[in-house]
PDB file of C-alpha atoms in Angstrom:
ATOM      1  CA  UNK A 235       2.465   1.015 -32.437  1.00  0.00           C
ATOM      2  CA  UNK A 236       2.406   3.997 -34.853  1.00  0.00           C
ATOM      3  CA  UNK A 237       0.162   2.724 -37.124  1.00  0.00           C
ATOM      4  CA  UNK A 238      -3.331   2.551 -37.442  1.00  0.00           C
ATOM      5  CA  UNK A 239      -5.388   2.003 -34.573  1.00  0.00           C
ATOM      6  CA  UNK A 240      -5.932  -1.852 -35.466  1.00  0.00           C
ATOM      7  CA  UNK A 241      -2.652  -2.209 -35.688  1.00  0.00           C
ATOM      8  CA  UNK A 242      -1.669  -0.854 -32.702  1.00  0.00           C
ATOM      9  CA  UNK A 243      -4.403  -3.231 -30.766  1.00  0.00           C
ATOM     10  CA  UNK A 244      -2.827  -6.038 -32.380  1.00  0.00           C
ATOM     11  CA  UNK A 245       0.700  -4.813 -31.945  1.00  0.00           C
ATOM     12  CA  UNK A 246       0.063  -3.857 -27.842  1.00  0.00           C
ATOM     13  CA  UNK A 247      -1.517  -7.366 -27.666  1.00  0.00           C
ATOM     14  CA  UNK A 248       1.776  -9.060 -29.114  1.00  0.00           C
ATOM     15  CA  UNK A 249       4.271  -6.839 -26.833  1.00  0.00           C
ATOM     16  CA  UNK A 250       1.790  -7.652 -23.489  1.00  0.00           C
ATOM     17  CA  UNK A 251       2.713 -11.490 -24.243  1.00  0.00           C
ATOM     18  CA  UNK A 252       6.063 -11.613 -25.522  1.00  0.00           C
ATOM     19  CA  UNK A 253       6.933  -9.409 -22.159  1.00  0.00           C
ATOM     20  CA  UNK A 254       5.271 -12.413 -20.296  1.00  0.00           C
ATOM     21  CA  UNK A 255       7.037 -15.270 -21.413  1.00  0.00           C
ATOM     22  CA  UNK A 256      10.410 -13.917 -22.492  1.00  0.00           C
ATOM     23  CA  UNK A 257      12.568 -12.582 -19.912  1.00  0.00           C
ATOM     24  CA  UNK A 258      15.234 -12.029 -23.017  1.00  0.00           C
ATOM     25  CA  UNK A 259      12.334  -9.593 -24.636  1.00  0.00           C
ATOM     26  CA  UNK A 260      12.035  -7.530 -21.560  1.00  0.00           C
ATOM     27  CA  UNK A 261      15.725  -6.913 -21.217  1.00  0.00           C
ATOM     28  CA  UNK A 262      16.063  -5.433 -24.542  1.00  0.00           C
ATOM     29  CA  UNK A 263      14.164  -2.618 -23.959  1.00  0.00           C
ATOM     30  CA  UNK A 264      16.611  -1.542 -21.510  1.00  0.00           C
ATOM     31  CA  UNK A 265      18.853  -1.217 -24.463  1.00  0.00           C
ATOM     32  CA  UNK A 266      17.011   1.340 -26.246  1.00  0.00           C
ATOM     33  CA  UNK A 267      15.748   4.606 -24.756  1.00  0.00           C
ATOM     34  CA  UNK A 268      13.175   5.338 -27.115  1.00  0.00           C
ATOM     35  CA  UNK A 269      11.086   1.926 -26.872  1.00  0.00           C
ATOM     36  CA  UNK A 270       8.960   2.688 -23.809  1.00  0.00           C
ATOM     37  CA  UNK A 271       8.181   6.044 -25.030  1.00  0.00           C
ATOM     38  CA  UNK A 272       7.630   4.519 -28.814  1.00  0.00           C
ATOM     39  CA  UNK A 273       5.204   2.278 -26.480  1.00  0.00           C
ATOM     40  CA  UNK A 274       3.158   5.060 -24.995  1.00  0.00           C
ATOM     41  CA  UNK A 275       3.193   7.715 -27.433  1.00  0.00           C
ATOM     42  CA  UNK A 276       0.844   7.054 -30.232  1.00  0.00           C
ATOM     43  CA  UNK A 277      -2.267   5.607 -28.473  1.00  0.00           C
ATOM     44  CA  UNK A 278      -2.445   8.097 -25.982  1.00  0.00           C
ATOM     45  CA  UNK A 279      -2.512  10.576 -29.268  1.00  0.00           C
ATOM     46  CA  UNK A 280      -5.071   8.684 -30.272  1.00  0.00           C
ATOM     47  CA  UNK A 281      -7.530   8.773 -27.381  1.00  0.00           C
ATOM     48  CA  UNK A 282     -11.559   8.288 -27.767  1.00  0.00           C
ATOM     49  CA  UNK A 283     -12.947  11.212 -26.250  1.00  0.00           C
ATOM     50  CA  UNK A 284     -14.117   8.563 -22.682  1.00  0.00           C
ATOM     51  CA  UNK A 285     -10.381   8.169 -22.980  1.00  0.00           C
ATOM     52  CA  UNK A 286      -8.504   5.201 -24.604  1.00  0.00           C
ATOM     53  CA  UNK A 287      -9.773   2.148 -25.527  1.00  0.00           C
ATOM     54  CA  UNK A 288     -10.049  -0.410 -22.286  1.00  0.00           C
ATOM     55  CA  UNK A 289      -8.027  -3.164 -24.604  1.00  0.00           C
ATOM     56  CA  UNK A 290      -5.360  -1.218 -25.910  1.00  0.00           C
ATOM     57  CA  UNK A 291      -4.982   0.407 -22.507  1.00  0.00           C
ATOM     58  CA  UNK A 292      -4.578  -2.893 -20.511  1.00  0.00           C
ATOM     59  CA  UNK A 293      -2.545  -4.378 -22.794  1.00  0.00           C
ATOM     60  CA  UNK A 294      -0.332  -1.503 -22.735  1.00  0.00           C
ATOM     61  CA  UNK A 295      -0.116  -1.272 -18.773  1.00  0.00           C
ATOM     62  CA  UNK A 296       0.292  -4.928 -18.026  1.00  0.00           C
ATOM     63  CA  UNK A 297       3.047  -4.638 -20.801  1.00  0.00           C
ATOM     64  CA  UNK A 298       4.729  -2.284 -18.437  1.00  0.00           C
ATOM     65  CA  UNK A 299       4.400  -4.434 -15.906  1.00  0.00           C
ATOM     66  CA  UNK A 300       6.162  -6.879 -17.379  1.00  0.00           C
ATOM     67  CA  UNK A 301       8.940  -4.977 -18.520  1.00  0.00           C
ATOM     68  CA  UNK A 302       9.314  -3.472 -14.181  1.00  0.00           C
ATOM     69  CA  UNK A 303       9.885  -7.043 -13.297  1.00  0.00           C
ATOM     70  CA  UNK A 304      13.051  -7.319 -15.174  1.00  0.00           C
ATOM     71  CA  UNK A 305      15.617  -5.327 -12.283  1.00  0.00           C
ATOM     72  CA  UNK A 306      17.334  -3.085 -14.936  1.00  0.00           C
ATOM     73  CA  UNK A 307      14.158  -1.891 -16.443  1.00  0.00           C
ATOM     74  CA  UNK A 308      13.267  -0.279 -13.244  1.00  0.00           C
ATOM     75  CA  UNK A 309      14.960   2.742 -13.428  1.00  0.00           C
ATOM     76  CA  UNK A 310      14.729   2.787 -16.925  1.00  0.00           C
ATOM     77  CA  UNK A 311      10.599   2.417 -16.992  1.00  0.00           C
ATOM     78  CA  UNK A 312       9.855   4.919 -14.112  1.00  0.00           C
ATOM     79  CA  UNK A 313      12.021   7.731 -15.402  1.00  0.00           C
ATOM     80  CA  UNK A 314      10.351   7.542 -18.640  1.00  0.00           C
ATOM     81  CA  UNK A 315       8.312  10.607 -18.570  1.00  0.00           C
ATOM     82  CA  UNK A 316       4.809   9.330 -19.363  1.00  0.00           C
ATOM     83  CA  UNK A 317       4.849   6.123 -17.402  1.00  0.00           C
ATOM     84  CA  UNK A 318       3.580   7.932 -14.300  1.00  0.00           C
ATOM     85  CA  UNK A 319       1.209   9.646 -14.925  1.00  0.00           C
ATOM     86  CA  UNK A 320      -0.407   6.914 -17.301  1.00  0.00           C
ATOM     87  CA  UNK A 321      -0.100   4.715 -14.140  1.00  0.00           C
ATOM     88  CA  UNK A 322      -1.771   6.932 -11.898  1.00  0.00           C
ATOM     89  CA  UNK A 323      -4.826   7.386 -14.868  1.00  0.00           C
ATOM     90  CA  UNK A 324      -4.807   3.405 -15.033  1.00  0.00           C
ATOM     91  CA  UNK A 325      -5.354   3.231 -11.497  1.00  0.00           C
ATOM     92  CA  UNK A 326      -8.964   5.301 -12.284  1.00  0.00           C
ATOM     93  CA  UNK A 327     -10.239   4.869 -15.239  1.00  0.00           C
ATOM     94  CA  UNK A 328      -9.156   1.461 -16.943  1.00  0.00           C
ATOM     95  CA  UNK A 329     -10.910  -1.993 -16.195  1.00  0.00           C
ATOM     96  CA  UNK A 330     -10.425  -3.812 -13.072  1.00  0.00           C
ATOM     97  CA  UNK A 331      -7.611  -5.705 -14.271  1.00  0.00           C
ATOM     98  CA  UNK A 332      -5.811  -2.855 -15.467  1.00  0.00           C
ATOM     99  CA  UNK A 333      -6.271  -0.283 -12.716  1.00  0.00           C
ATOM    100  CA  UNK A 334      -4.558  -3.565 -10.481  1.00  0.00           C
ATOM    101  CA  UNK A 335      -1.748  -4.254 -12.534  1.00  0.00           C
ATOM    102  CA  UNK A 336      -1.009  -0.565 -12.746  1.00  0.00           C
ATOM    103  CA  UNK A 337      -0.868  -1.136  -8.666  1.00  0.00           C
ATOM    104  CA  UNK A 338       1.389  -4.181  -9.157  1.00  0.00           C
ATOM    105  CA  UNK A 339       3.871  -2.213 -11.658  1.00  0.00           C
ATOM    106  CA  UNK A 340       3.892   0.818  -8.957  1.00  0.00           C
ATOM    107  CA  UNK A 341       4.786  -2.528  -6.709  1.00  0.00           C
ATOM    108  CA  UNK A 342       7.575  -3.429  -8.514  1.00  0.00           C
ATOM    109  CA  UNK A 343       8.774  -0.207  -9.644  1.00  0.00           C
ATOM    110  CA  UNK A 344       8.995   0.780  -6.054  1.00  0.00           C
ATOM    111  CA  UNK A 345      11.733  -1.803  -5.117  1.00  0.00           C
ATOM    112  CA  UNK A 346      14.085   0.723  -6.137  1.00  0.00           C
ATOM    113  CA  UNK A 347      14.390   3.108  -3.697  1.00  0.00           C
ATOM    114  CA  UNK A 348      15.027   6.494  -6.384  1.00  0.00           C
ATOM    115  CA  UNK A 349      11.292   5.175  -7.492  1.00  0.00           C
ATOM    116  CA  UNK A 350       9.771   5.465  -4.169  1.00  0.00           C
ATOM    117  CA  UNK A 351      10.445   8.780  -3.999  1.00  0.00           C
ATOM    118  CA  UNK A 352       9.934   9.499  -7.303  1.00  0.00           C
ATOM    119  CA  UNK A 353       6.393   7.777  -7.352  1.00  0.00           C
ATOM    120  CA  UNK A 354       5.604   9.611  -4.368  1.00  0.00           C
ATOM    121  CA  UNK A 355       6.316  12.691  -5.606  1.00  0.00           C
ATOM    122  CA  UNK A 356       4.185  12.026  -8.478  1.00  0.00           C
ATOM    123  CA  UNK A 357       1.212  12.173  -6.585  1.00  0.00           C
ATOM    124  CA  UNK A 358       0.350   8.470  -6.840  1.00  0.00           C
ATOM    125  CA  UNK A 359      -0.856   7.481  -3.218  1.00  0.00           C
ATOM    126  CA  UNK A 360      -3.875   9.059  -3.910  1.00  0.00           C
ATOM    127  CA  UNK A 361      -5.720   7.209  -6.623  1.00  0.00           C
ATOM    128  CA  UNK A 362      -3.814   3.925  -4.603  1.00  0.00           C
ATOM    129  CA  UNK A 363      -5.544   5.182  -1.785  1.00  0.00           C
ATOM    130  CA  UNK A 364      -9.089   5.379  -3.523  1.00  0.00           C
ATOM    131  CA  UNK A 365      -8.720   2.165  -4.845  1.00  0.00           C
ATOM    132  CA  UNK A 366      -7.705   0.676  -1.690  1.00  0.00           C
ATOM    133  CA  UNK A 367     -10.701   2.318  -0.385  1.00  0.00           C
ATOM    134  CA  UNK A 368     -12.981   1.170  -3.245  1.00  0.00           C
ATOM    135  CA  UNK A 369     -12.323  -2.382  -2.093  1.00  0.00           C
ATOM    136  CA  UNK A 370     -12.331  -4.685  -5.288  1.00  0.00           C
ATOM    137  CA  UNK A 371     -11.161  -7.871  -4.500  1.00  0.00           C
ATOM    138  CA  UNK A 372      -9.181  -8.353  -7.616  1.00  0.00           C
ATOM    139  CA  UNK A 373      -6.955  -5.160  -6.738  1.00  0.00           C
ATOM    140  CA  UNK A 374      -6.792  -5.106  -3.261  1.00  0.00           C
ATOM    141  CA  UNK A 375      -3.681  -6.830  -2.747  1.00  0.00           C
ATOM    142  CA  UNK A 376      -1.689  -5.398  -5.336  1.00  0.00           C
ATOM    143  CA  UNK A 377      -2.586  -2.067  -4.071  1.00  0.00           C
ATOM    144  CA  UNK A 378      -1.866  -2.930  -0.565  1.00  0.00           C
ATOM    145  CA  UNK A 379       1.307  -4.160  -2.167  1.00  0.00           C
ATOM    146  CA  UNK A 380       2.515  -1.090  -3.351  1.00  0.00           C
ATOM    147  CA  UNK A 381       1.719   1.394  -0.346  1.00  0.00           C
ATOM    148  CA  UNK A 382       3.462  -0.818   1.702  1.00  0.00           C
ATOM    149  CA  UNK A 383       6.186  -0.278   0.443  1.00  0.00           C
ATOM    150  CA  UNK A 384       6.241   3.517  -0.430  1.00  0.00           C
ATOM    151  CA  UNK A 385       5.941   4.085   2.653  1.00  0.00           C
ATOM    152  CA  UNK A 386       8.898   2.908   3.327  1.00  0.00           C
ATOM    153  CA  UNK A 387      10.372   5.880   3.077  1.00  0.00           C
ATOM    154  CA  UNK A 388       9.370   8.974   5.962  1.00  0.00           C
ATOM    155  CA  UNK A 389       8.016  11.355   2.940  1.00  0.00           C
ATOM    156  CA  UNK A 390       5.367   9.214   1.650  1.00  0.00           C
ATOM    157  CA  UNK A 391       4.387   8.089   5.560  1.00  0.00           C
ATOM    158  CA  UNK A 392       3.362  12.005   5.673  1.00  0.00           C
ATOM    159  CA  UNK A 393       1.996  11.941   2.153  1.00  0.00           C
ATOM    160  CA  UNK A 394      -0.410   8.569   2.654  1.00  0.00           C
ATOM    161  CA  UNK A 395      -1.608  10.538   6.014  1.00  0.00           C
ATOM    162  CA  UNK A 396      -2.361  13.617   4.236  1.00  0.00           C
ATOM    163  CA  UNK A 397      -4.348  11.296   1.063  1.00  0.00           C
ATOM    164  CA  UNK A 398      -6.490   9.982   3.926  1.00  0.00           C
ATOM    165  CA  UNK A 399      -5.022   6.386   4.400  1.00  0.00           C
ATOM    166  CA  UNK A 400      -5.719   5.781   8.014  1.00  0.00           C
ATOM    167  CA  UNK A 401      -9.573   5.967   7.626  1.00  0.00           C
ATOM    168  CA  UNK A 402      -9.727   3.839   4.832  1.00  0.00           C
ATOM    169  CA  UNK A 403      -7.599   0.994   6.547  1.00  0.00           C
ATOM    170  CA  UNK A 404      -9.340   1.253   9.934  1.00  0.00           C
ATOM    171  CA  UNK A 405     -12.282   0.827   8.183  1.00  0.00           C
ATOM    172  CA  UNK A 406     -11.022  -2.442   5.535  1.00  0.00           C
ATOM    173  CA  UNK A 407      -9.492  -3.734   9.312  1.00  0.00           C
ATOM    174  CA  UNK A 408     -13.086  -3.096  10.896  1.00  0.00           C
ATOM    175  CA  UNK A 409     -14.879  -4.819   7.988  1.00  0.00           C
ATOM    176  CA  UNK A 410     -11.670  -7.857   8.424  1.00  0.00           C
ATOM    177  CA  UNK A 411     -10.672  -7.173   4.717  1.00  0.00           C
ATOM    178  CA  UNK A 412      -6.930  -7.791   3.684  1.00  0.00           C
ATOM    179  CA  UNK A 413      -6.279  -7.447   7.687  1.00  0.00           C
ATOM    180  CA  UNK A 414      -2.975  -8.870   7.355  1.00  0.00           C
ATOM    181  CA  UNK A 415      -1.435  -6.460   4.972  1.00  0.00           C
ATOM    182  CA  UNK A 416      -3.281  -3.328   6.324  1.00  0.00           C
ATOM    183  CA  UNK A 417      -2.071  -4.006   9.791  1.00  0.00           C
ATOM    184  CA  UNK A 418       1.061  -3.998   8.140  1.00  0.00           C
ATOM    185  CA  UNK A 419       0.949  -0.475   6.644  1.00  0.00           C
ATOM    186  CA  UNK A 420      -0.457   0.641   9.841  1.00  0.00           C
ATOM    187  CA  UNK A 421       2.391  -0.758  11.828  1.00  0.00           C
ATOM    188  CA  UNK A 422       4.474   1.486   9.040  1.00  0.00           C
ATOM    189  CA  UNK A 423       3.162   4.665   9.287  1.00  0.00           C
ATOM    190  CA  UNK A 424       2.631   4.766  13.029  1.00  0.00           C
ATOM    191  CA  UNK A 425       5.877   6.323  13.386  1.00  0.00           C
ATOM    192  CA  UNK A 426       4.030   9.267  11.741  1.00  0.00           C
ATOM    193  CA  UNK A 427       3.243  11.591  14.536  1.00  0.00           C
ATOM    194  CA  UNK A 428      -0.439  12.739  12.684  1.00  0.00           C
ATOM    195  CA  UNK A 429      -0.992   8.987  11.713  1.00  0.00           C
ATOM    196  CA  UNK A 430      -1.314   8.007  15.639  1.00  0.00           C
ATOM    197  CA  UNK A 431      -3.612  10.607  16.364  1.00  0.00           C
ATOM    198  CA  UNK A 432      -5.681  10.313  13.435  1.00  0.00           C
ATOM    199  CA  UNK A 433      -5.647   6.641  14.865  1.00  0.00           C
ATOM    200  CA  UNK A 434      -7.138   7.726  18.096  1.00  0.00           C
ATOM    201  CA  UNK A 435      -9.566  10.270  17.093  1.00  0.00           C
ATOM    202  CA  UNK A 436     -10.862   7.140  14.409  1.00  0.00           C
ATOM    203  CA  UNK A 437     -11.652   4.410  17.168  1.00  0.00           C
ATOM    204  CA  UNK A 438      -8.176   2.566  16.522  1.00  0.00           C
ATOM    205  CA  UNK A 439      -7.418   1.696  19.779  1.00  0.00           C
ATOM    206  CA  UNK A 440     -10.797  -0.591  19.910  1.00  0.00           C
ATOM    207  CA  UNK A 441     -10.875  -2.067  16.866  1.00  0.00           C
ATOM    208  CA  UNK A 442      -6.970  -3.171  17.584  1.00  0.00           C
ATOM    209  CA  UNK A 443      -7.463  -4.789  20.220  1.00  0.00           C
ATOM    210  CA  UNK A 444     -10.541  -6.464  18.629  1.00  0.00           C
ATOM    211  CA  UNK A 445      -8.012  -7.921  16.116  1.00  0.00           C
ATOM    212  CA  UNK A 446      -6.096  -9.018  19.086  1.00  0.00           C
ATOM    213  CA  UNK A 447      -8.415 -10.805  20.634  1.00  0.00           C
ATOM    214  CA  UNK A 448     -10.047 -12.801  17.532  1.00  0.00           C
ATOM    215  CA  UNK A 449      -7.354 -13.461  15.589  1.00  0.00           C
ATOM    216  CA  UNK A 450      -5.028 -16.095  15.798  1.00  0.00           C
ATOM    217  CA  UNK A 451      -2.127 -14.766  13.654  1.00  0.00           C
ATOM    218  CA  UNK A 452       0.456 -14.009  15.795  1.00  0.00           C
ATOM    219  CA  UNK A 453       2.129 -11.310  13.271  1.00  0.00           C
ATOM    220  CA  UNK A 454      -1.532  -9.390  13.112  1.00  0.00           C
ATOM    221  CA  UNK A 455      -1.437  -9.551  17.100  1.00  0.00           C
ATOM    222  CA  UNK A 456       2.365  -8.259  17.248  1.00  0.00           C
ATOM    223  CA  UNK A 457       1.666  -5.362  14.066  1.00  0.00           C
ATOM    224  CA  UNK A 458      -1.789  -4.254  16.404  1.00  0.00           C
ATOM    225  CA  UNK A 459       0.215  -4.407  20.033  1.00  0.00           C
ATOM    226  CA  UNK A 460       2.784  -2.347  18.337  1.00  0.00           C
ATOM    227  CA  UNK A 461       0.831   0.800  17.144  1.00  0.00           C
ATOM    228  CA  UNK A 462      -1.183   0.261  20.279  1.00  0.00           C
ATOM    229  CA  UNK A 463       1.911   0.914  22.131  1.00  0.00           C
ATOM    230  CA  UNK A 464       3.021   3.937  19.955  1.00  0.00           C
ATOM    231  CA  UNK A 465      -0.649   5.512  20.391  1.00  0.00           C
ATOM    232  CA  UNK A 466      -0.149   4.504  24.436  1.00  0.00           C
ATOM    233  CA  UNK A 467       3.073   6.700  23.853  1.00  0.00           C
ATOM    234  CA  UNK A 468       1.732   9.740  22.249  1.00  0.00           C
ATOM    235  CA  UNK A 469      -2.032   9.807  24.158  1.00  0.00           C
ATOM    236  CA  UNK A 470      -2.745   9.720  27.584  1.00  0.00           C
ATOM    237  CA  UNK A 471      -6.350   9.763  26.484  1.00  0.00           C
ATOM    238  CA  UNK A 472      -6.730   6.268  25.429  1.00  0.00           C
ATOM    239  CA  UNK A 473      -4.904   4.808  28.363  1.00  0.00           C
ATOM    240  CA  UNK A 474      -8.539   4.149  30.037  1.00  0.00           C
ATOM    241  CA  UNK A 475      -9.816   2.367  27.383  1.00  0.00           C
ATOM    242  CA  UNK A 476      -6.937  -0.005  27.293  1.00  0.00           C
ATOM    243  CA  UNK A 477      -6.930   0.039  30.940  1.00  0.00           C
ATOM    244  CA  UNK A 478     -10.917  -1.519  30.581  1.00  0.00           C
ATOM    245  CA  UNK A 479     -10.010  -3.853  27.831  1.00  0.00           C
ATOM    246  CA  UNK A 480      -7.325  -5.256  30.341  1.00  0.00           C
ATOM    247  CA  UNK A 481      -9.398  -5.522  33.139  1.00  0.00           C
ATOM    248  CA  UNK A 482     -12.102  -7.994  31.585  1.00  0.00           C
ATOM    249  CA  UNK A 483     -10.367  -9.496  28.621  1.00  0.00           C
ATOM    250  CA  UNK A 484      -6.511  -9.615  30.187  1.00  0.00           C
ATOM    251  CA  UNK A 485      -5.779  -8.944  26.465  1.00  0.00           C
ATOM    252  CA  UNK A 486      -2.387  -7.122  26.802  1.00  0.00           C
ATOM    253  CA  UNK A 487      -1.716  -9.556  30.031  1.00  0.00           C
ATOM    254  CA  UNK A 488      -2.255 -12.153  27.499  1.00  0.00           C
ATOM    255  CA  UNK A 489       0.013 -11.216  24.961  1.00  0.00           C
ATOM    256  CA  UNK A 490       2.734  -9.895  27.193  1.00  0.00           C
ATOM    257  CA  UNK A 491       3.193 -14.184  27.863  1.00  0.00           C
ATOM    258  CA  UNK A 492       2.614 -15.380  24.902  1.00  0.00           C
ATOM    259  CA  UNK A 493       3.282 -13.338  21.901  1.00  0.00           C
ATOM    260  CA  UNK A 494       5.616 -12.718  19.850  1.00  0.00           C
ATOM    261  CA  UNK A 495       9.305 -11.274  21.801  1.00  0.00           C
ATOM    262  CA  UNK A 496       8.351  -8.032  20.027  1.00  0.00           C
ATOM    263  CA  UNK A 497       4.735  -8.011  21.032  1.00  0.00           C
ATOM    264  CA  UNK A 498       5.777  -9.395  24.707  1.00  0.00           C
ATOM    265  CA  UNK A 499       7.911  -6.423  24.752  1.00  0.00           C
ATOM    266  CA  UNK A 500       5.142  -4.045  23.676  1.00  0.00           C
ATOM    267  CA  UNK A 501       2.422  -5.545  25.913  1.00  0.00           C
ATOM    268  CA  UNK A 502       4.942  -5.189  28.737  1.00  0.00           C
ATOM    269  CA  UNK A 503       5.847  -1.797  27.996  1.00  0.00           C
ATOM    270  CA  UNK A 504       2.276  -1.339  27.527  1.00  0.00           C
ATOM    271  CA  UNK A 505       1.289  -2.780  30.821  1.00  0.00           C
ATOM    272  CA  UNK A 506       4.114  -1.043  32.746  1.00  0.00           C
ATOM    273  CA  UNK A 507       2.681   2.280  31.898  1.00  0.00           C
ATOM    274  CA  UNK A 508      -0.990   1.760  32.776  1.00  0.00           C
ATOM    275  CA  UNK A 509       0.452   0.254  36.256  1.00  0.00           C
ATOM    276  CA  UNK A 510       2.396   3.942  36.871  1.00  0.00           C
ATOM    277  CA  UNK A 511       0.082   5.681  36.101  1.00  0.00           C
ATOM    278  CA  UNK A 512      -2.611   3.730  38.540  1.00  0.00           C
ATOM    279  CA  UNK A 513       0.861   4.156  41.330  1.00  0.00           C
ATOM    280  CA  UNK A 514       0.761   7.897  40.607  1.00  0.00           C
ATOM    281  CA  UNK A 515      -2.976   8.248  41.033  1.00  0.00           C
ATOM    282  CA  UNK A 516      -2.716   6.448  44.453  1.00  0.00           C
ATOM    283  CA  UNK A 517       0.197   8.754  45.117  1.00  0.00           C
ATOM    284  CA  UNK A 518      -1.159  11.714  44.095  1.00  0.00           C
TER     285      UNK A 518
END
């Protein structure tokens, strides 16, 4: 990897497969500190000035990928200084099948929970969050992949909210792309106060309970009755349109029977709030 540029190709190529097929390869980088950096170091010295060569680079960041399967590498791989960042450039400027196995290393990097911090610190929901929005098949659910589970954790709920994730997954939802893993995510970050009412103020509440009532999945209906029931929660607002979609579908109705016990809870929570508040109008 330190010699000349042919070389290298050859040399990244070799590395990208042995990582592949021999688990006993990836461990022994774990047993060196200088190897990943040896990795990285020289080809991004010698970059073209449109940035490094598309080969060299995907061999190179599936060859990390391999190496963040193997569980003691994880650590290892994400502290090492350049990894990062030369993820998060991946993500935007390589091919298509690098920029989505830089998602799926940020995937399995972020098992560890130090990394899920760390990645989000890094600033790497962003370019996730433009891929995500960019919509190419081939990366879409190894991207969805790894913002699921950074936001895990209640910083990078906030930080995905602040990149602009909620518009992009309404809209993938809206267009029924990946609806299974967005729903998902949004189910996640609906604890995030600014996440509901982005939510509301982007049609949410309508095109949830259009996933309700054409899908047949009964994890998509529970993940949609459960942020509807959150946004029920935090806005008063929306209660009318829920209250409309009840009256001529008997959507929630529906669900409170025969979902899920989660989403039967929801629905019924859901239901016994639009019935007080109809009791308190009367009242009042």
């Amino acid at each position: 990897m330190s010699s000349t540029f042919p070389e290298q190709k050859e040399a990244a190529k070799e590395l990208r497969m042995l990582t592949k097929r021999m688990p006993s390869f990836r461990a022994l980088f774990n047993e060196s500190i200088h190897a990943i950096p040896q990795l990285l170091s020289h080809p991004s010295e010698g970059k073209f000035e449109d940035g490094i060569d598309p080969e060299l680079q995907e061999d190179i960041i599936t060859t990390l990928l391999n190496l963040s399967i193997h569980d003691n590498n994880k650590k290892l791989v994400a502290e090492t200084l350049m990894v990062i960042p030369l993820l998060m450039e991946a993500l935007q400027s390589g091919t298509i099948q690098t920029r989505s196995n830089a998602a799926a290393a940020l995937f399995t990097l972020s098992a560890l929970e130090s990394n899920k911090a760390l990645i989000g610190k890094s600033g790497a929901l962003k370019p996730l969050i433009a891929l995500l929005d960019e919509g190419h098949p081939l990366a879409m659910k190894d991207v969805a992949s790894a913002i699921f589970n950074l936001c895990i954790t209640h910083e990078n709920k906030a930080r995905i909210v602040r990149d602009g994730a909620v518009r992009t997954i309404l809209k993938k939802i809206a267009n029924s792309v990946h609806v299974d893993e967005l729903l998902a995510i949004l189910a996640m970050i609906s604890s995030h106060p600014k996440a509901v009412e982005e939510m509301g103020e982007l049609g949410g509440v309508s095109c949830l309970l259009r996933v309700i009532r054409e899908t047949n999945c009964s994890r998509n209906k529970e993940n949609c009755i459960a942020v509807l029931h959150t946004i029920c929660l935090n806005d008063r607002t929306k209660w009318k349109e829920i209250r409309e979609e009840e009256n001529t579908y008997g959507t929630i109705s529906e669900l409170a029977n025969n979902g899920t016990s989660r989403a039967k809870r929801k629905a019924s929570g859901i239901l016994d709030r639009l019935n007080r508040s109809v009791n308190l109008t009367h009242t009042a």
